[in-house]
Amino acid sequence: MSVINFFGKKKSSSPVESDMDRQRKYEALVRAYHRDLYRYAYWLCKDKSIAEDLVQETCLRAWKSLDSLQDEKAAKSWLITILRRENARRFERKQLDLVDIDDFGNDAKVSDDPHHQSEWVQMQIMKLDVDYREPLFLQVVGGFSGEEIGDILGLNKNTVMTRLFRARNQLKDMLDSDTNQRGHQNG
């Protein structure tokens, strides 16, 4: 019996080359999506250092389970899912004190400053129930489709589309009621 028959053919790539391919794949993922991960992490926690920690933990878990990524087209939603789970682990480990959010009133809405308008709209979105707020954020800021949001949140596409519809309607109602309240104050 020959040595080749006993051990099989020699693999064309050595373990070092395989590790280098894995490293290149990982670095490409991080380069491509680190900004999106940070933006989503910051939206979740509203704290720069916690957002950075979440992204770092997400990248570490992604490295450890990189072989489980089957479809590179799904890499962004895979990473976002890891980040969401890391954020949930943060709450499992530590119970945080709840703090009231400052009320900016209507000043930001009537201001022409885009930054203040954006802050005001973001505050209105944050008033939505999390079941409606998260899909809306993932669609508007993350640019995900209904199907991708469903994969991330573990919901079917129809549920996601219903929640998006309801989130937009609730936001519209909130904006309309706020406009009506301002009109009554001036009248």
mmCIF file of C-alpha atoms in Angstrom:
data_model
loop_
_atom_site.group_PDB
_atom_site.id
_atom_site.type_symbol
_atom_site.label_atom_id
_atom_site.label_comp_id
_atom_site.label_asym_id
_atom_site.label_seq_id
_atom_site.Cartn_x
_atom_site.Cartn_y
_atom_site.Cartn_z
ATOM 1 C CA MET A 1 0.000 0.000 0.000
ATOM 2 C CA SER A 2 1.401 3.347 -0.946
ATOM 3 C CA VAL A 3 1.641 6.297 1.408
ATOM 4 C CA ILE A 4 -0.697 8.360 -0.792
ATOM 5 C CA ASN A 5 -3.405 5.690 -0.656
ATOM 6 C CA PHE A 6 -3.050 5.423 3.115
ATOM 7 C CA PHE A 7 -3.176 9.149 3.939
ATOM 8 C CA GLY A 8 -5.006 10.393 0.877
ATOM 9 C CA LYS A 9 -3.888 13.194 -1.410
ATOM 10 C CA LYS A 10 -2.095 16.099 0.140
ATOM 11 C CA LYS A 11 -4.394 19.068 0.540
ATOM 12 C CA SER A 12 -3.543 21.973 -1.715
ATOM 13 C CA SER A 13 -3.753 24.547 1.058
ATOM 14 C CA SER A 14 -1.846 24.335 4.287
ATOM 15 C CA PRO A 15 -3.425 25.188 7.655
ATOM 16 C CA VAL A 16 -1.538 28.489 7.572
ATOM 17 C CA GLU A 17 -3.091 29.408 4.216
ATOM 18 C CA SER A 18 -6.518 28.396 5.538
ATOM 19 C CA ASP A 19 -6.042 30.633 8.594
ATOM 20 C CA MET A 20 -4.954 33.500 6.350
ATOM 21 C CA ASP A 21 -8.093 33.082 4.202
ATOM 22 C CA ARG A 22 -10.217 33.127 7.355
ATOM 23 C CA GLN A 23 -8.407 36.250 8.591
ATOM 24 C CA ARG A 24 -8.912 38.020 5.244
ATOM 25 C CA LYS A 25 -12.612 37.107 5.230
ATOM 26 C CA TYR A 26 -13.006 38.430 8.778
ATOM 27 C CA GLU A 27 -11.126 41.663 8.064
ATOM 28 C CA ALA A 28 -13.247 42.263 4.968
ATOM 29 C CA LEU A 29 -16.436 41.797 7.026
ATOM 30 C CA VAL A 30 -15.265 44.195 9.718
ATOM 31 C CA ARG A 31 -14.171 46.814 7.193
ATOM 32 C CA ALA A 32 -17.446 46.565 5.318
ATOM 33 C CA TYR A 33 -19.828 46.689 8.286
ATOM 34 C CA HIS A 34 -18.151 48.254 11.332
ATOM 35 C CA ARG A 35 -19.802 51.652 10.743
ATOM 36 C CA ASP A 36 -23.261 50.088 10.453
ATOM 37 C CA LEU A 37 -22.616 48.029 13.583
ATOM 38 C CA TYR A 38 -21.524 51.089 15.544
ATOM 39 C CA ARG A 39 -24.493 53.158 14.336
ATOM 40 C CA TYR A 40 -26.919 50.422 15.387
ATOM 41 C CA ALA A 41 -25.144 49.845 18.719
ATOM 42 C CA TYR A 42 -25.225 53.571 19.475
ATOM 43 C CA TRP A 43 -28.920 53.692 18.625
ATOM 44 C CA LEU A 44 -29.546 50.817 21.032
ATOM 45 C CA CYS A 45 -27.628 52.184 24.016
ATOM 46 C CA LYS A 46 -27.123 55.943 23.405
ATOM 47 C CA ASP A 47 -23.610 55.750 24.880
ATOM 48 C CA LYS A 48 -20.432 55.988 22.812
ATOM 49 C CA SER A 49 -18.260 53.749 25.000
ATOM 50 C CA ILE A 50 -20.943 51.080 25.437
ATOM 51 C CA ALA A 51 -21.567 51.116 21.678
ATOM 52 C CA GLU A 52 -17.845 50.633 21.052
ATOM 53 C CA ASP A 53 -17.786 47.747 23.544
ATOM 54 C CA LEU A 54 -20.815 46.146 21.880
ATOM 55 C CA VAL A 55 -19.161 46.357 18.467
ATOM 56 C CA GLN A 56 -15.943 44.894 19.866
ATOM 57 C CA GLU A 57 -17.809 41.994 21.503
ATOM 58 C CA THR A 58 -19.770 41.472 18.286
ATOM 59 C CA CYS A 59 -16.558 41.280 16.273
ATOM 60 C CA LEU A 60 -15.058 38.832 18.765
ATOM 61 C CA ARG A 61 -18.096 36.542 18.561
ATOM 62 C CA ALA A 62 -18.129 36.876 14.768
ATOM 63 C CA TRP A 63 -14.479 35.775 14.651
ATOM 64 C CA LYS A 64 -15.190 32.777 16.866
ATOM 65 C CA SER A 65 -18.156 31.656 14.775
ATOM 66 C CA LEU A 66 -17.026 32.834 11.342
ATOM 67 C CA ASP A 67 -17.303 29.296 9.985
ATOM 68 C CA SER A 68 -21.053 29.342 10.707
ATOM 69 C CA LEU A 69 -21.592 32.153 8.180
ATOM 70 C CA GLN A 70 -22.899 30.193 5.202
ATOM 71 C CA ASP A 71 -24.002 32.993 2.874
ATOM 72 C CA GLU A 72 -21.783 36.063 2.640
ATOM 73 C CA LYS A 73 -24.765 38.039 1.312
ATOM 74 C CA ALA A 74 -26.362 37.627 4.744
ATOM 75 C CA ALA A 75 -23.256 38.859 6.579
ATOM 76 C CA LYS A 76 -24.721 42.217 7.593
ATOM 77 C CA SER A 77 -27.871 40.764 9.122
ATOM 78 C CA TRP A 78 -25.772 38.005 10.738
ATOM 79 C CA LEU A 79 -23.577 40.641 12.399
ATOM 80 C CA ILE A 80 -26.573 42.756 13.462
ATOM 81 C CA THR A 81 -28.129 39.672 15.041
ATOM 82 C CA ILE A 82 -24.923 38.999 16.968
ATOM 83 C CA LEU A 83 -24.887 42.636 18.119
ATOM 84 C CA ARG A 84 -28.519 42.447 19.305
ATOM 85 C CA ARG A 85 -27.698 39.331 21.311
ATOM 86 C CA GLU A 86 -24.631 40.999 22.811
ATOM 87 C CA ASN A 87 -26.780 43.927 23.861
ATOM 88 C CA ALA A 88 -29.264 41.531 25.481
ATOM 89 C CA ARG A 89 -26.389 39.825 27.333
ATOM 90 C CA ARG A 90 -25.409 43.219 28.693
ATOM 91 C CA PHE A 91 -28.786 43.437 30.442
ATOM 92 C CA GLU A 92 -28.593 39.855 31.650
ATOM 93 C CA ARG A 93 -25.287 40.592 33.385
ATOM 94 C CA LYS A 94 -26.177 43.933 34.892
ATOM 95 C CA GLN A 95 -29.366 45.617 36.039
ATOM 96 C CA LEU A 96 -29.251 49.280 35.018
ATOM 97 C CA ASP A 97 -31.049 52.127 36.741
ATOM 98 C CA LEU A 98 -33.745 53.759 34.640
ATOM 99 C CA VAL A 99 -33.416 57.483 34.028
ATOM 100 C CA ASP A 100 -36.016 59.903 32.708
ATOM 101 C CA ILE A 101 -35.293 61.265 29.250
ATOM 102 C CA ASP A 102 -35.067 65.047 29.068
ATOM 103 C CA ASP A 103 -38.108 66.570 27.426
ATOM 104 C CA PHE A 104 -37.067 68.999 24.719
ATOM 105 C CA GLY A 105 -40.669 70.000 24.099
ATOM 106 C CA ASN A 106 -41.660 71.403 20.746
ATOM 107 C CA ASP A 107 -38.589 73.611 20.315
ATOM 108 C CA ALA A 108 -36.764 71.023 18.224
ATOM 109 C CA LYS A 109 -39.772 70.440 15.976
ATOM 110 C CA VAL A 110 -40.233 74.093 15.060
ATOM 111 C CA SER A 111 -36.513 74.741 14.760
ATOM 112 C CA ASP A 112 -35.087 74.875 11.246
ATOM 113 C CA ASP A 113 -31.863 73.293 12.497
ATOM 114 C CA PRO A 114 -31.716 69.781 10.954
ATOM 115 C CA HIS A 115 -29.868 68.450 14.007
ATOM 116 C CA HIS A 116 -32.664 69.536 16.362
ATOM 117 C CA GLN A 117 -35.350 68.228 14.041
ATOM 118 C CA SER A 118 -33.559 64.899 13.832
ATOM 119 C CA GLU A 119 -33.267 64.750 17.626
ATOM 120 C CA TRP A 120 -36.960 65.526 18.010
ATOM 121 C CA VAL A 121 -38.017 62.860 15.498
ATOM 122 C CA GLN A 122 -35.689 60.354 17.150
ATOM 123 C CA MET A 123 -37.309 61.127 20.527
ATOM 124 C CA GLN A 124 -40.742 60.502 19.022
ATOM 125 C CA ILE A 125 -39.559 57.185 17.581
ATOM 126 C CA MET A 126 -38.147 56.221 20.978
ATOM 127 C CA LYS A 127 -41.643 56.695 22.460
ATOM 128 C CA LEU A 128 -42.919 53.848 20.281
ATOM 129 C CA ASP A 129 -43.202 50.394 21.788
ATOM 130 C CA VAL A 130 -40.018 48.376 21.147
ATOM 131 C CA ASP A 131 -41.966 45.921 18.949
ATOM 132 C CA TYR A 132 -42.601 48.783 16.517
ATOM 133 C CA ARG A 133 -39.534 50.924 17.145
ATOM 134 C CA GLU A 134 -36.886 48.321 16.323
ATOM 135 C CA PRO A 135 -38.206 47.225 12.898
ATOM 136 C CA LEU A 136 -38.700 50.881 11.918
ATOM 137 C CA PHE A 137 -35.130 51.727 12.904
ATOM 138 C CA LEU A 138 -33.706 48.696 11.081
ATOM 139 C CA GLN A 139 -35.564 49.696 7.923
ATOM 140 C CA VAL A 140 -34.955 53.445 7.975
ATOM 141 C CA VAL A 141 -31.415 53.620 9.358
ATOM 142 C CA GLY A 142 -30.127 50.111 8.661
ATOM 143 C CA GLY A 143 -31.597 49.904 5.176
ATOM 144 C CA PHE A 144 -32.801 46.339 5.708
ATOM 145 C CA SER A 145 -35.648 44.777 3.757
ATOM 146 C CA GLY A 146 -38.694 43.313 5.485
ATOM 147 C CA GLU A 147 -37.323 39.812 5.001
ATOM 148 C CA GLU A 148 -33.917 40.730 6.463
ATOM 149 C CA ILE A 149 -35.581 42.415 9.450
ATOM 150 C CA GLY A 150 -37.593 39.245 9.970
ATOM 151 C CA ASP A 151 -34.394 37.183 10.011
ATOM 152 C CA ILE A 152 -32.749 39.563 12.475
ATOM 153 C CA LEU A 153 -35.710 39.745 14.840
ATOM 154 C CA GLY A 154 -36.843 36.148 14.408
ATOM 155 C CA LEU A 155 -40.204 37.129 12.898
ATOM 156 C CA ASN A 156 -41.922 36.284 9.628
ATOM 157 C CA LYS A 157 -42.008 38.927 6.906
ATOM 158 C CA ASN A 158 -45.758 39.605 7.248
ATOM 159 C CA THR A 159 -45.385 40.354 10.954
ATOM 160 C CA VAL A 160 -42.521 42.728 10.195
ATOM 161 C CA MET A 161 -44.514 44.541 7.511
ATOM 162 C CA THR A 162 -47.501 44.878 9.867
ATOM 163 C CA ARG A 163 -45.290 46.300 12.603
ATOM 164 C CA LEU A 164 -43.687 48.747 10.182
ATOM 165 C CA PHE A 165 -47.127 49.902 9.023
ATOM 166 C CA ARG A 166 -48.326 50.348 12.604
ATOM 167 C CA ALA A 167 -45.108 52.109 13.648
ATOM 168 C CA ARG A 168 -45.481 54.652 10.852
ATOM 169 C CA ASN A 169 -49.155 55.217 11.730
ATOM 170 C CA GLN A 170 -48.384 55.657 15.433
ATOM 171 C CA LEU A 171 -45.581 58.083 14.595
ATOM 172 C CA LYS A 172 -47.896 60.018 12.274
ATOM 173 C CA ASP A 173 -50.589 60.154 14.994
ATOM 174 C CA MET A 174 -48.029 61.407 17.515
ATOM 175 C CA LEU A 175 -46.874 64.119 15.125
ATOM 176 C CA ASP A 176 -50.466 65.122 14.303
ATOM 177 C CA SER A 177 -51.534 65.280 17.962
ATOM 178 C CA ASP A 178 -48.469 67.351 18.807
ATOM 179 C CA THR A 179 -49.265 69.778 15.979
ATOM 180 C CA ASN A 180 -52.888 70.036 17.190
ATOM 181 C CA GLN A 181 -51.754 70.708 20.772
ATOM 182 C CA ARG A 182 -49.474 73.506 19.563
ATOM 183 C CA GLY A 183 -52.361 74.989 17.560
ATOM 184 C CA HIS A 184 -54.611 75.052 20.625
ATOM 185 C CA GLN A 185 -51.912 76.741 22.683
ATOM 186 C CA ASN A 186 -51.547 79.522 20.107
ATOM 187 C CA GLY A 187 -55.327 79.974 19.590
#
